[in-house]
PDB file of C-alpha atoms in Angstrom:
ATOM      1  CA  UNK A   1      34.154 117.874 127.872  1.00 55.00           C
ATOM      2  CA  UNK A   2      37.273 117.277 125.889  1.00 61.00           C
ATOM      3  CA  UNK A   3      39.765 120.104 126.373  1.00 71.00           C
ATOM      4  CA  UNK A   4      42.265 118.912 123.761  1.00 66.00           C
ATOM      5  CA  UNK A   5      43.067 121.490 121.094  1.00 66.00           C
ATOM      6  CA  UNK A   6      41.885 120.823 117.588  1.00 63.00           C
ATOM      7  CA  UNK A   7      44.650 119.500 115.381  1.00 64.00           C
ATOM      8  CA  UNK A   8      45.814 122.052 112.897  1.00 67.00           C
ATOM      9  CA  UNK A   9      46.546 121.148 109.359  1.00 61.00           C
ATOM     10  CA  UNK A  10      50.165 121.911 108.588  1.00 60.00           C
ATOM     11  CA  UNK A  11      50.902 124.622 106.091  1.00 61.00           C
ATOM     12  CA  UNK A  12      51.465 123.289 102.643  1.00 56.00           C
ATOM     13  CA  UNK A  13      55.145 122.706 102.126  1.00 56.00           C
ATOM     14  CA  UNK A  14      56.664 124.188  98.990  1.00 58.00           C
ATOM     15  CA  UNK A  15      56.451 121.598  96.300  1.00 59.00           C
ATOM     16  CA  UNK A  16      59.639 120.257  94.858  1.00 57.00           C
ATOM     17  CA  UNK A  17      60.087 120.413  91.103  1.00 54.00           C
ATOM     18  CA  UNK A  18      58.802 117.292  89.380  1.00 57.00           C
ATOM     19  CA  UNK A  19      61.375 114.602  88.793  1.00 58.00           C
ATOM     20  CA  UNK A  20      63.098 114.966  85.481  1.00 59.00           C
ATOM     21  CA  UNK A  21      62.903 118.759  85.663  1.00 67.00           C
ATOM     22  CA  UNK A  22      66.299 120.388  85.218  1.00 66.00           C
ATOM     23  CA  UNK A  23      66.602 123.946  86.339  1.00 74.00           C
ATOM     24  CA  UNK A  24      69.431 126.372  85.566  1.00 77.00           C
ATOM     25  CA  UNK A  25      70.740 125.689  89.067  1.00 82.00           C
ATOM     26  CA  UNK A  26      71.285 122.021  88.210  1.00 78.00           C
ATOM     27  CA  UNK A  27      73.151 122.976  85.057  1.00 76.00           C
ATOM     28  CA  UNK A  28      75.336 125.420  86.992  1.00 83.00           C
ATOM     29  CA  UNK A  29      76.209 122.809  89.610  1.00 85.00           C
ATOM     30  CA  UNK A  30      77.200 120.301  86.921  1.00 82.00           C
ATOM     31  CA  UNK A  31      79.253 122.945  85.107  1.00 83.00           C
ATOM     32  CA  UNK A  32      81.139 123.824  88.281  1.00 89.00           C
ATOM     33  CA  UNK A  33      81.738 120.134  89.065  1.00 89.00           C
ATOM     34  CA  UNK A  34      83.129 119.475  85.577  1.00 86.00           C
ATOM     35  CA  UNK A  35      85.353 122.557  85.703  1.00 88.00           C
ATOM     36  CA  UNK A  36      86.642 121.606  89.147  1.00 92.00           C
ATOM     37  CA  UNK A  37      87.355 118.026  88.068  1.00 90.00           C
ATOM     38  CA  UNK A  38      89.174 119.167  84.937  1.00 89.00           C
ATOM     39  CA  UNK A  39      91.206 121.697  86.912  1.00 92.00           C
ATOM     40  CA  UNK A  40      92.212 119.157  89.541  1.00 94.00           C
ATOM     41  CA  UNK A  41      93.242 116.629  86.905  1.00 92.00           C
ATOM     42  CA  UNK A  42      95.270 119.278  85.068  1.00 93.00           C
ATOM     43  CA  UNK A  43      97.053 120.309  88.283  1.00 95.00           C
ATOM     44  CA  UNK A  44      97.991 116.673  88.864  1.00 94.00           C
ATOM     45  CA  UNK A  45      99.663 116.519  85.455  1.00 93.00           C
ATOM     46  CA  UNK A  46      97.047 114.766  83.338  1.00 91.00           C
ATOM     47  CA  UNK A  47      97.344 115.689  79.650  1.00 94.00           C
ATOM     48  CA  UNK A  48      94.579 117.960  78.376  1.00 91.00           C
ATOM     49  CA  UNK A  49      93.533 115.482  75.687  1.00 90.00           C
ATOM     50  CA  UNK A  50      92.900 112.816  78.327  1.00 91.00           C
ATOM     51  CA  UNK A  51      90.908 115.252  80.457  1.00 89.00           C
ATOM     52  CA  UNK A  52      88.702 116.246  77.531  1.00 88.00           C
ATOM     53  CA  UNK A  53      88.154 112.597  76.603  1.00 88.00           C
ATOM     54  CA  UNK A  54      87.182 111.722  80.170  1.00 88.00           C
ATOM     55  CA  UNK A  55      84.814 114.669  80.580  1.00 86.00           C
ATOM     56  CA  UNK A  56      83.295 114.067  77.141  1.00 84.00           C
ATOM     57  CA  UNK A  57      82.662 110.431  78.033  1.00 85.00           C
ATOM     58  CA  UNK A  58      81.054 111.447  81.341  1.00 84.00           C
ATOM     59  CA  UNK A  59      78.832 113.923  79.510  1.00 80.00           C
ATOM     60  CA  UNK A  60      77.826 111.316  76.953  1.00 80.00           C
ATOM     61  CA  UNK A  61      76.923 108.791  79.629  1.00 82.00           C
ATOM     62  CA  UNK A  62      74.934 111.421  81.518  1.00 78.00           C
ATOM     63  CA  UNK A  63      73.051 112.534  78.418  1.00 76.00           C
ATOM     64  CA  UNK A  64      72.244 108.934  77.473  1.00 76.00           C
ATOM     65  CA  UNK A  65      71.025 108.194  80.995  1.00 78.00           C
ATOM     66  CA  UNK A  66      68.758 111.245  81.007  1.00 73.00           C
ATOM     67  CA  UNK A  67      67.438 110.410  77.548  1.00 73.00           C
ATOM     68  CA  UNK A  68      66.619 106.832  78.554  1.00 74.00           C
ATOM     69  CA  UNK A  69      65.028 107.899  81.834  1.00 74.00           C
ATOM     70  CA  UNK A  70      62.991 110.571  80.072  1.00 70.00           C
ATOM     71  CA  UNK A  71      61.599 108.179  77.507  1.00 67.00           C
ATOM     72  CA  UNK A  72      63.899 109.285  74.685  1.00 71.00           C
ATOM     73  CA  UNK A  73      64.617 105.780  73.490  1.00 73.00           C
ATOM     74  CA  UNK A  74      64.245 106.820  69.860  1.00 76.00           C
ATOM     75  CA  UNK A  75      66.791 109.607  70.386  1.00 74.00           C
ATOM     76  CA  UNK A  76      69.218 107.141  71.963  1.00 73.00           C
ATOM     77  CA  UNK A  77      68.750 104.744  69.035  1.00 79.00           C
ATOM     78  CA  UNK A  78      69.514 107.518  66.529  1.00 76.00           C
ATOM     79  CA  UNK A  79      72.604 108.588  68.489  1.00 76.00           C
ATOM     80  CA  UNK A  80      73.817 105.003  68.787  1.00 79.00           C
ATOM     81  CA  UNK A  81      73.357 104.480  65.046  1.00 82.00           C
ATOM     82  CA  UNK A  82      75.296 107.675  64.320  1.00 78.00           C
ATOM     83  CA  UNK A  83      78.102 106.573  66.636  1.00 78.00           C
ATOM     84  CA  UNK A  84      78.330 103.154  64.966  1.00 82.00           C
ATOM     85  CA  UNK A  85      78.332 104.681  61.478  1.00 82.00           C
ATOM     86  CA  UNK A  86      81.041 107.180  62.423  1.00 75.00           C
ATOM     87  CA  UNK A  87      83.106 104.370  63.932  1.00 71.00           C
ATOM     88  CA  UNK A  88      82.837 102.329  60.758  1.00 69.00           C
ATOM     89  CA  UNK A  89      83.729 105.277  58.590  1.00 59.00           C
ATOM     90  CA  UNK A  90      80.581 105.386  56.469  1.00 50.00           C
TER      91      UNK A  90
END
C-alpha cells in the first residue's frame, strides 16, 4: 500500500489587519518619521516656517489620500470647498 504520510493542513497564520485599518503603531511610526524629517531639515538650516509648511502639506496630502481611498469623497469635497473659500477670503 501507499506509505506516504498524509498531508497536514498548515496551522492558520495570524491574520493581518484588514486594509484601511490604522493601528496606534502606524500612527507612532508616522509621528516618528515626521519628527525625524523635521529635525533633519532644521539641522541643515531650513527655516522653521518652511519645515512646518512642508510637513503640513505632506499631512494634508496623506489625509486626502486616505479619505479618497476610504470612500470619503464627500469629506474631501467639503474640505476642498473650505480651502477654496478660505483662499478667496469669503
